[in-house]
Each structure stands twice: as structure tokens, then as C-alpha cells.
Amino acid sequence: SLSTQVDRRVLRYEHNGNTITIKPGYDGLPTIYDKDVLIFCASYLRAAINQGEVPSRTVRFVTLDFLTLTQRGSGGSSYERFREALRRLSGTRIETNIKTGRIRIEEGFGLIDVWRAVKEDSTGLVIAAEIKLSQWLYNAILSNELLTINPQYFDLRKPMERRLYEIARKHCGSQQSWKIRLDKLQLKAGSSSILREFRRIIREIIADNHLLDYEVSLSDDDMVTFTNRAKK
């Protein structure tokens, strides 16, 4: 979810025969900031794979390492938000027929299967965490079906900036440029705004020009162009 408020919508996406249905738990849909937990775990496992290991689905780490890497600060509220993220990630269920790692899964699952606080001090802070990733996400990581991201991604504070960076990274990649119509971009971004408001948001992001490796432009006929800064 691009919202930082509790979002309990059931989402369904369909494209070229592939379907995904996302059903939130009591705590709502995971936010785009909660995704940082998955990125951190994926990076952790890929590092092990690059060293010739076959990592477990269960990832154990010091919470402060996660907070430091993702630019979240080390105050008590940061630890609590981390715990809230784990609740949303484990509570949300996904049904999909998308193939990952040459395995087609047509059943419901969570983004993470299990989480627990490994150690908690007298103040209630989660000092260390243990997370068991879903088989679906684990397959994607083992099969290297993930893209690298700019480390400054975590500095992006606006939800839509993060989403646009992800879209640009996937579709533009290392190409010189990539184009998409504004209404289709709105669907890809998952924005619930009306098109006029979405257009305003895009123009604001264009003016700020903070999209790291990419620049964005919007033509009068609502064609959005992502340009790779390195290829200009």
C-alpha cells in the first residue's frame, strides 16, 4: 500500500493470464516502507548465495542493522514500527498463479510465514529478529529473480517516489528510456487517486527530480518518459 494509514482493501491484479489477489490481515496491508524488511532479507540471502552457500528460509539478524541500513533511526518508535511491519507482512495473504523459480504455485501464502523476537530487553524493544520467508519469495531469491536497487532508495521518503523508482528500475533498467501512458502508470503504481490528482503528483515528483538513477517527464498528451541518467 502507498498509504501510511491502515489499509484493509482486498486487491486483485490480472495481466496476461497471471493473477494476484492480496487479502490483508487485521493490521492492514503492508506499506511500501514495510517492503524494506523483504529487501533486507533478500539481500541477506543473496549475499550468502554469492559466497557459495544454500541459505535457509529463516533469516536471523540484529534489528539495529536493519534500522541503520534502511535509514530509520534507532529510537524506540523505530523498533515499534519494525514490529508493526512484521505483523502486516505475516498477516497478509496472497493467492497467485505466477511462476517463480520454475515452480508454479497456485495457492495462498504470506510474504513471511513466521516471525518472532529473538531477544527483547526490559524496554520492550526487539533487539534481534527471526523471520521465515514464504516459499514463494524464497524461490524468487534463490532463482535470482530480483533486481538490484540503488542504496539511496531508502532515502526516498515519498511513497510514490519509491514506487516510481521500482517501476523505472524494472521497465527502464539500463535502457536509455522507457515510455508509458499516464493512466497505465497509475494502474502499475497502485494509486487510488483520480487521474487528475495522480497527474499533479507526477508533476510534483518531476519538479523535485529526486528519482535517483532516472529522470521523469510528462508530455501534454499524458505520455510519461523515464530516462536513465547514465545513458543521457
PDB file of C-alpha atoms in Angstrom:
ATOM      1  CA  SER A   1       0.000   0.000   0.000  1.00  0.00           C
ATOM      2  CA  LEU A   2       1.125   3.551  -0.752  1.00  0.00           C
ATOM      3  CA  SER A   3      -0.858   4.762   2.253  1.00  0.00           C
ATOM      4  CA  THR A   4       0.674   5.062   5.703  1.00  0.00           C
ATOM      5  CA  GLN A   5      -2.793   4.664   7.243  1.00  0.00           C
ATOM      6  CA  VAL A   6      -4.356   1.256   7.952  1.00  0.00           C
ATOM      7  CA  ASP A   7      -5.438  -0.108   4.558  1.00  0.00           C
ATOM      8  CA  ARG A   8      -7.738  -3.143   4.598  1.00  0.00           C
ATOM      9  CA  ARG A   9      -8.634  -3.253   0.888  1.00  0.00           C
ATOM     10  CA  VAL A  10      -8.617  -6.602  -0.908  1.00  0.00           C
ATOM     11  CA  LEU A  11      -6.552  -6.108  -4.078  1.00  0.00           C
ATOM     12  CA  ARG A  12      -6.721  -8.143  -7.257  1.00  0.00           C
ATOM     13  CA  TYR A  13      -4.491  -7.776 -10.313  1.00  0.00           C
ATOM     14  CA  GLU A  14      -4.680  -9.673 -13.606  1.00  0.00           C
ATOM     15  CA  HIS A  15      -2.387  -9.422 -16.630  1.00  0.00           C
ATOM     16  CA  ASN A  16      -1.727 -11.869 -19.468  1.00  0.00           C
ATOM     17  CA  GLY A  17      -3.273 -14.757 -17.549  1.00  0.00           C
ATOM     18  CA  ASN A  18      -1.354 -14.065 -14.348  1.00  0.00           C
ATOM     19  CA  THR A  19      -3.418 -13.164 -11.309  1.00  0.00           C
ATOM     20  CA  ILE A  20      -2.587 -11.936  -7.825  1.00  0.00           C
ATOM     21  CA  THR A  21      -5.110 -11.416  -5.032  1.00  0.00           C
ATOM     22  CA  ILE A  22      -3.907  -9.754  -1.835  1.00  0.00           C
ATOM     23  CA  LYS A  23      -6.009 -10.095   1.316  1.00  0.00           C
ATOM     24  CA  PRO A  24      -4.858  -8.043   4.314  1.00  0.00           C
ATOM     25  CA  GLY A  25      -4.945  -9.210   7.898  1.00  0.00           C
ATOM     26  CA  TYR A  26      -6.359  -7.289  10.855  1.00  0.00           C
ATOM     27  CA  ASP A  27      -3.396  -4.874  10.849  1.00  0.00           C
ATOM     28  CA  GLY A  28      -3.948  -3.991   7.175  1.00  0.00           C
ATOM     29  CA  LEU A  29      -1.878  -4.252   4.030  1.00  0.00           C
ATOM     30  CA  PRO A  30       1.906  -3.932   4.270  1.00  0.00           C
ATOM     31  CA  THR A  31       3.079  -0.459   3.285  1.00  0.00           C
ATOM     32  CA  ILE A  32       5.783   0.290   0.754  1.00  0.00           C
ATOM     33  CA  TYR A  33       8.046   1.003   3.773  1.00  0.00           C
ATOM     34  CA  ASP A  34       7.351  -2.482   5.168  1.00  0.00           C
ATOM     35  CA  LYS A  35       8.831  -3.785   1.921  1.00  0.00           C
ATOM     36  CA  ASP A  36      12.230  -2.719   3.278  1.00  0.00           C
ATOM     37  CA  VAL A  37      12.123  -5.800   5.533  1.00  0.00           C
ATOM     38  CA  LEU A  38      11.817  -8.066   2.482  1.00  0.00           C
ATOM     39  CA  ILE A  39      14.574  -6.189   0.634  1.00  0.00           C
ATOM     40  CA  PHE A  40      16.849  -6.564   3.664  1.00  0.00           C
ATOM     41  CA  CYS A  41      16.137 -10.307   3.950  1.00  0.00           C
ATOM     42  CA  ALA A  42      16.623 -10.832   0.204  1.00  0.00           C
ATOM     43  CA  SER A  43      19.969  -9.016   0.342  1.00  0.00           C
ATOM     44  CA  TYR A  44      20.992 -11.152   3.305  1.00  0.00           C
ATOM     45  CA  LEU A  45      20.209 -14.387   1.437  1.00  0.00           C
ATOM     46  CA  ARG A  46      21.762 -13.258  -1.859  1.00  0.00           C
ATOM     47  CA  ALA A  47      24.994 -12.428  -0.029  1.00  0.00           C
ATOM     48  CA  ALA A  48      25.080 -15.985   1.333  1.00  0.00           C
ATOM     49  CA  ILE A  49      24.357 -17.428  -2.140  1.00  0.00           C
ATOM     50  CA  ASN A  50      27.171 -15.353  -3.642  1.00  0.00           C
ATOM     51  CA  GLN A  51      29.503 -16.989  -1.121  1.00  0.00           C
ATOM     52  CA  GLY A  52      28.500 -20.437  -2.333  1.00  0.00           C
ATOM     53  CA  GLU A  53      26.042 -21.231   0.452  1.00  0.00           C
ATOM     54  CA  VAL A  54      22.485 -22.561   0.241  1.00  0.00           C
ATOM     55  CA  PRO A  55      20.755 -20.348   2.795  1.00  0.00           C
ATOM     56  CA  SER A  56      17.835 -21.311   4.962  1.00  0.00           C
ATOM     57  CA  ARG A  57      14.418 -19.692   4.564  1.00  0.00           C
ATOM     58  CA  THR A  58      14.847 -18.431   8.123  1.00  0.00           C
ATOM     59  CA  VAL A  59      16.802 -15.197   8.459  1.00  0.00           C
ATOM     60  CA  ARG A  60      18.196 -14.018  11.804  1.00  0.00           C
ATOM     61  CA  PHE A  61      19.572 -10.518  12.234  1.00  0.00           C
ATOM     62  CA  VAL A  62      20.156  -7.700  14.674  1.00  0.00           C
ATOM     63  CA  THR A  63      17.338  -5.177  14.416  1.00  0.00           C
ATOM     64  CA  LEU A  64      19.701  -2.226  14.657  1.00  0.00           C
ATOM     65  CA  ASP A  65      21.462  -3.439  11.480  1.00  0.00           C
ATOM     66  CA  PHE A  66      18.151  -3.276   9.635  1.00  0.00           C
ATOM     67  CA  LEU A  67      17.267   0.151  11.036  1.00  0.00           C
ATOM     68  CA  THR A  68      20.698   1.527  10.140  1.00  0.00           C
ATOM     69  CA  LEU A  69      20.718   0.197   6.573  1.00  0.00           C
ATOM     70  CA  THR A  70      17.204   1.474   5.840  1.00  0.00           C
ATOM     71  CA  GLN A  71      17.810   4.940   7.324  1.00  0.00           C
ATOM     72  CA  ARG A  72      15.155   4.600  10.050  1.00  0.00           C
ATOM     73  CA  GLY A  73      16.942   5.862  13.145  1.00  0.00           C
ATOM     74  CA  SER A  74      17.411   3.923  16.361  1.00  0.00           C
ATOM     75  CA  GLY A  75      14.745   5.405  18.647  1.00  0.00           C
ATOM     76  CA  GLY A  76      12.089   3.363  20.390  1.00  0.00           C
ATOM     77  CA  SER A  77       9.444   4.315  17.811  1.00  0.00           C
ATOM     78  CA  SER A  78      11.611   2.838  15.025  1.00  0.00           C
ATOM     79  CA  TYR A  79      11.687  -0.522  16.802  1.00  0.00           C
ATOM     80  CA  GLU A  80       7.924  -0.439  17.289  1.00  0.00           C
ATOM     81  CA  ARG A  81       7.313   0.386  13.616  1.00  0.00           C
ATOM     82  CA  PHE A  82       9.562  -2.542  12.714  1.00  0.00           C
ATOM     83  CA  ARG A  83       7.395  -4.863  14.800  1.00  0.00           C
ATOM     84  CA  GLU A  84       4.229  -3.437  13.213  1.00  0.00           C
ATOM     85  CA  ALA A  85       5.723  -4.108   9.770  1.00  0.00           C
ATOM     86  CA  LEU A  86       6.281  -7.760  10.694  1.00  0.00           C
ATOM     87  CA  ARG A  87       2.654  -8.064  11.772  1.00  0.00           C
ATOM     88  CA  ARG A  88       1.371  -6.672   8.481  1.00  0.00           C
ATOM     89  CA  LEU A  89       3.746  -8.776   6.379  1.00  0.00           C
ATOM     90  CA  SER A  90       2.805 -12.007   8.156  1.00  0.00           C
ATOM     91  CA  GLY A  91      -0.926 -11.231   8.338  1.00  0.00           C
ATOM     92  CA  THR A  92      -1.423 -10.502   4.643  1.00  0.00           C
ATOM     93  CA  ARG A  93      -2.250 -13.472   2.418  1.00  0.00           C
ATOM     94  CA  ILE A  94      -1.557 -13.782  -1.298  1.00  0.00           C
ATOM     95  CA  GLU A  95      -3.138 -16.021  -3.931  1.00  0.00           C
ATOM     96  CA  THR A  96      -1.289 -16.201  -7.240  1.00  0.00           C
ATOM     97  CA  ASN A  97      -0.565 -18.397 -10.239  1.00  0.00           C
ATOM     98  CA  ILE A  98       2.695 -16.637 -11.126  1.00  0.00           C
ATOM     99  CA  LYS A  99       5.684 -18.908 -11.651  1.00  0.00           C
ATOM    100  CA  THR A 100       8.841 -18.365  -9.608  1.00  0.00           C
ATOM    101  CA  GLY A 101      11.966 -20.451  -9.871  1.00  0.00           C
ATOM    102  CA  ARG A 102      10.321 -22.787 -12.426  1.00  0.00           C
ATOM    103  CA  ILE A 103       7.672 -23.654  -9.842  1.00  0.00           C
ATOM    104  CA  ARG A 104       4.079 -22.565 -10.389  1.00  0.00           C
ATOM    105  CA  ILE A 105       2.284 -22.007  -7.101  1.00  0.00           C
ATOM    106  CA  GLU A 106      -1.500 -21.781  -7.190  1.00  0.00           C
ATOM    107  CA  GLU A 107      -2.311 -21.446  -3.527  1.00  0.00           C
ATOM    108  CA  GLY A 108      -2.461 -18.903  -0.750  1.00  0.00           C
ATOM    109  CA  PHE A 109       0.597 -17.894   1.239  1.00  0.00           C
ATOM    110  CA  GLY A 110       2.061 -14.996   3.177  1.00  0.00           C
ATOM    111  CA  LEU A 111       5.063 -12.849   2.419  1.00  0.00           C
ATOM    112  CA  ILE A 112       6.624 -14.174   5.592  1.00  0.00           C
ATOM    113  CA  ASP A 113       5.489 -17.372   7.297  1.00  0.00           C
ATOM    114  CA  VAL A 114       6.745 -16.785  10.825  1.00  0.00           C
ATOM    115  CA  TRP A 115       8.414 -14.034  12.792  1.00  0.00           C
ATOM    116  CA  ARG A 116       9.497 -13.738  16.383  1.00  0.00           C
ATOM    117  CA  ALA A 117      11.530 -11.512  18.631  1.00  0.00           C
ATOM    118  CA  VAL A 118      14.707 -13.417  19.376  1.00  0.00           C
ATOM    119  CA  LYS A 119      15.643 -11.141  22.254  1.00  0.00           C
ATOM    120  CA  GLU A 120      13.793  -8.302  23.915  1.00  0.00           C
ATOM    121  CA  ASP A 121      15.148  -6.078  26.695  1.00  0.00           C
ATOM    122  CA  SER A 122      13.276  -4.528  29.624  1.00  0.00           C
ATOM    123  CA  THR A 123      12.029  -1.632  27.493  1.00  0.00           C
ATOM    124  CA  GLY A 124      10.258  -3.951  25.062  1.00  0.00           C
ATOM    125  CA  LEU A 125      12.498  -3.231  22.084  1.00  0.00           C
ATOM    126  CA  VAL A 126      13.026  -6.028  19.572  1.00  0.00           C
ATOM    127  CA  ILE A 127      16.796  -6.348  19.754  1.00  0.00           C
ATOM    128  CA  ALA A 128      17.025  -9.194  17.255  1.00  0.00           C
ATOM    129  CA  ALA A 129      14.541 -10.812  14.908  1.00  0.00           C
ATOM    130  CA  GLU A 130      13.989 -14.152  13.240  1.00  0.00           C
ATOM    131  CA  ILE A 131      11.928 -14.257  10.044  1.00  0.00           C
ATOM    132  CA  LYS A 132      10.915 -17.284   7.999  1.00  0.00           C
ATOM    133  CA  LEU A 133      10.237 -16.179   4.424  1.00  0.00           C
ATOM    134  CA  SER A 134       7.432 -17.690   2.353  1.00  0.00           C
ATOM    135  CA  GLN A 135       8.399 -20.456  -0.061  1.00  0.00           C
ATOM    136  CA  TRP A 136       7.302 -18.234  -2.964  1.00  0.00           C
ATOM    137  CA  LEU A 137       9.630 -15.377  -2.015  1.00  0.00           C
ATOM    138  CA  TYR A 138      12.425 -17.791  -1.147  1.00  0.00           C
ATOM    139  CA  ASN A 139      12.155 -19.404  -4.614  1.00  0.00           C
ATOM    140  CA  ALA A 140      12.405 -15.983  -6.253  1.00  0.00           C
ATOM    141  CA  ILE A 141      15.528 -15.147  -4.259  1.00  0.00           C
ATOM    142  CA  LEU A 142      17.240 -18.482  -4.994  1.00  0.00           C
ATOM    143  CA  SER A 143      16.434 -18.084  -8.696  1.00  0.00           C
ATOM    144  CA  ASN A 144      17.845 -14.543  -8.676  1.00  0.00           C
ATOM    145  CA  GLU A 145      14.535 -13.131  -9.945  1.00  0.00           C
ATOM    146  CA  LEU A 146      15.201  -9.856  -8.112  1.00  0.00           C
ATOM    147  CA  LEU A 147      16.716  -6.603  -9.294  1.00  0.00           C
ATOM    148  CA  THR A 148      19.435  -4.691  -7.500  1.00  0.00           C
ATOM    149  CA  ILE A 149      18.489  -1.214  -6.267  1.00  0.00           C
ATOM    150  CA  ASN A 150      20.357   1.988  -5.561  1.00  0.00           C
ATOM    151  CA  PRO A 151      21.369   2.066  -1.842  1.00  0.00           C
ATOM    152  CA  GLN A 152      19.893   5.578  -1.689  1.00  0.00           C
ATOM    153  CA  TYR A 153      16.459   4.070  -2.346  1.00  0.00           C
ATOM    154  CA  PHE A 154      15.941   4.107   1.423  1.00  0.00           C
ATOM    155  CA  ASP A 155      16.412   7.882   1.419  1.00  0.00           C
ATOM    156  CA  LEU A 156      13.275   8.315  -0.717  1.00  0.00           C
ATOM    157  CA  ARG A 157      10.597   9.496   1.699  1.00  0.00           C
ATOM    158  CA  LYS A 158       7.552   9.836  -0.552  1.00  0.00           C
ATOM    159  CA  PRO A 159       5.724   6.538  -1.200  1.00  0.00           C
ATOM    160  CA  MET A 160       5.109   7.417  -4.849  1.00  0.00           C
ATOM    161  CA  GLU A 161       8.802   8.226  -5.397  1.00  0.00           C
ATOM    162  CA  ARG A 162       9.676   4.743  -4.190  1.00  0.00           C
ATOM    163  CA  ARG A 163       7.044   3.140  -6.386  1.00  0.00           C
ATOM    164  CA  LEU A 164       8.145   5.061  -9.482  1.00  0.00           C
ATOM    165  CA  TYR A 165      11.775   4.163  -8.856  1.00  0.00           C
ATOM    166  CA  GLU A 166      10.804   0.477  -8.657  1.00  0.00           C
ATOM    167  CA  ILE A 167       8.825   0.732 -11.901  1.00  0.00           C
ATOM    168  CA  ALA A 168      11.657   2.573 -13.647  1.00  0.00           C
ATOM    169  CA  ARG A 169      14.221   0.058 -12.374  1.00  0.00           C
ATOM    170  CA  LYS A 170      12.178  -2.847 -13.735  1.00  0.00           C
ATOM    171  CA  HIS A 171      10.987  -1.472 -17.069  1.00  0.00           C
ATOM    172  CA  CYS A 172      13.654   1.064 -17.991  1.00  0.00           C
ATOM    173  CA  GLY A 173      16.561  -0.703 -16.329  1.00  0.00           C
ATOM    174  CA  SER A 174      19.776   0.108 -18.183  1.00  0.00           C
ATOM    175  CA  GLN A 175      17.975   1.219 -21.351  1.00  0.00           C
ATOM    176  CA  GLN A 176      18.216   4.837 -22.365  1.00  0.00           C
ATOM    177  CA  SER A 177      14.487   5.441 -21.871  1.00  0.00           C
ATOM    178  CA  TRP A 178      11.068   3.838 -21.442  1.00  0.00           C
ATOM    179  CA  LYS A 179       7.605   5.277 -22.047  1.00  0.00           C
ATOM    180  CA  ILE A 180       4.175   4.552 -20.646  1.00  0.00           C
ATOM    181  CA  ARG A 181       0.811   6.305 -20.723  1.00  0.00           C
ATOM    182  CA  LEU A 182      -0.165   8.096 -17.535  1.00  0.00           C
ATOM    183  CA  ASP A 183      -3.329   6.052 -16.952  1.00  0.00           C
ATOM    184  CA  LYS A 184      -1.421   2.774 -17.301  1.00  0.00           C
ATOM    185  CA  LEU A 185       1.311   4.042 -14.991  1.00  0.00           C
ATOM    186  CA  GLN A 186      -1.374   4.839 -12.433  1.00  0.00           C
ATOM    187  CA  LEU A 187      -2.504   1.196 -12.552  1.00  0.00           C
ATOM    188  CA  LYS A 188       1.058  -0.096 -12.234  1.00  0.00           C
ATOM    189  CA  ALA A 189       1.724   2.248  -9.331  1.00  0.00           C
ATOM    190  CA  GLY A 190      -1.398   1.117  -7.481  1.00  0.00           C
ATOM    191  CA  SER A 191      -2.556   4.688  -6.923  1.00  0.00           C
ATOM    192  CA  SER A 192      -6.130   5.139  -5.679  1.00  0.00           C
ATOM    193  CA  SER A 193      -6.155   8.848  -6.660  1.00  0.00           C
ATOM    194  CA  ILE A 194      -8.252  10.125  -9.528  1.00  0.00           C
ATOM    195  CA  LEU A 195      -6.248  10.670 -12.714  1.00  0.00           C
ATOM    196  CA  ARG A 196      -6.127  14.461 -12.312  1.00  0.00           C
ATOM    197  CA  GLU A 197      -4.633  14.137  -8.831  1.00  0.00           C
ATOM    198  CA  PHE A 198      -2.203  11.456 -10.000  1.00  0.00           C
ATOM    199  CA  ARG A 199      -1.053  13.799 -12.778  1.00  0.00           C
ATOM    200  CA  ARG A 200      -0.400  16.502 -10.174  1.00  0.00           C
ATOM    201  CA  ILE A 201       1.626  14.056  -8.044  1.00  0.00           C
ATOM    202  CA  ILE A 202       3.744  13.048 -11.049  1.00  0.00           C
ATOM    203  CA  ARG A 203       4.420  16.685 -11.946  1.00  0.00           C
ATOM    204  CA  GLU A 204       5.492  17.355  -8.358  1.00  0.00           C
ATOM    205  CA  ILE A 205       7.934  14.433  -8.477  1.00  0.00           C
ATOM    206  CA  ILE A 206       9.260  15.699 -11.817  1.00  0.00           C
ATOM    207  CA  ALA A 207       9.871  19.113 -10.258  1.00  0.00           C
ATOM    208  CA  ASP A 208      11.651  17.623  -7.232  1.00  0.00           C
ATOM    209  CA  ASN A 209      13.844  15.440  -9.506  1.00  0.00           C
ATOM    210  CA  HIS A 210      14.831  13.014  -6.732  1.00  0.00           C
ATOM    211  CA  LEU A 211      14.330   9.731  -8.581  1.00  0.00           C
ATOM    212  CA  LEU A 212      17.958   8.661  -8.200  1.00  0.00           C
ATOM    213  CA  ASP A 213      19.082   6.903 -11.411  1.00  0.00           C
ATOM    214  CA  TYR A 214      16.167   8.129 -13.509  1.00  0.00           C
ATOM    215  CA  GLU A 215      14.516  11.302 -14.689  1.00  0.00           C
ATOM    216  CA  VAL A 216      10.803  11.557 -15.428  1.00  0.00           C
ATOM    217  CA  SER A 217       8.970  13.763 -17.915  1.00  0.00           C
ATOM    218  CA  LEU A 218       5.290  14.151 -18.797  1.00  0.00           C
ATOM    219  CA  SER A 219       4.095  15.283 -22.216  1.00  0.00           C
ATOM    220  CA  ASP A 220       0.938  17.235 -22.997  1.00  0.00           C
ATOM    221  CA  ASP A 221      -0.718  14.046 -24.256  1.00  0.00           C
ATOM    222  CA  ASP A 222      -0.077  12.252 -20.935  1.00  0.00           C
ATOM    223  CA  MET A 223       2.888  10.165 -22.068  1.00  0.00           C
ATOM    224  CA  VAL A 224       5.343   9.556 -19.227  1.00  0.00           C
ATOM    225  CA  THR A 225       9.003   9.006 -20.126  1.00  0.00           C
ATOM    226  CA  PHE A 226      11.611   7.570 -17.782  1.00  0.00           C
ATOM    227  CA  THR A 227      15.194   8.362 -18.812  1.00  0.00           C
ATOM    228  CA  ASN A 228      18.275   6.622 -17.476  1.00  0.00           C
ATOM    229  CA  ARG A 229      20.609   9.372 -16.219  1.00  0.00           C
ATOM    230  CA  ALA A 230      23.686   7.269 -17.050  1.00  0.00           C
ATOM    231  CA  LYS A 231      22.565   6.948 -20.693  1.00  0.00           C
ATOM    232  CA  LYS A 232      21.777  10.610 -21.375  1.00  0.00           C
TER     233      LYS A 232
END
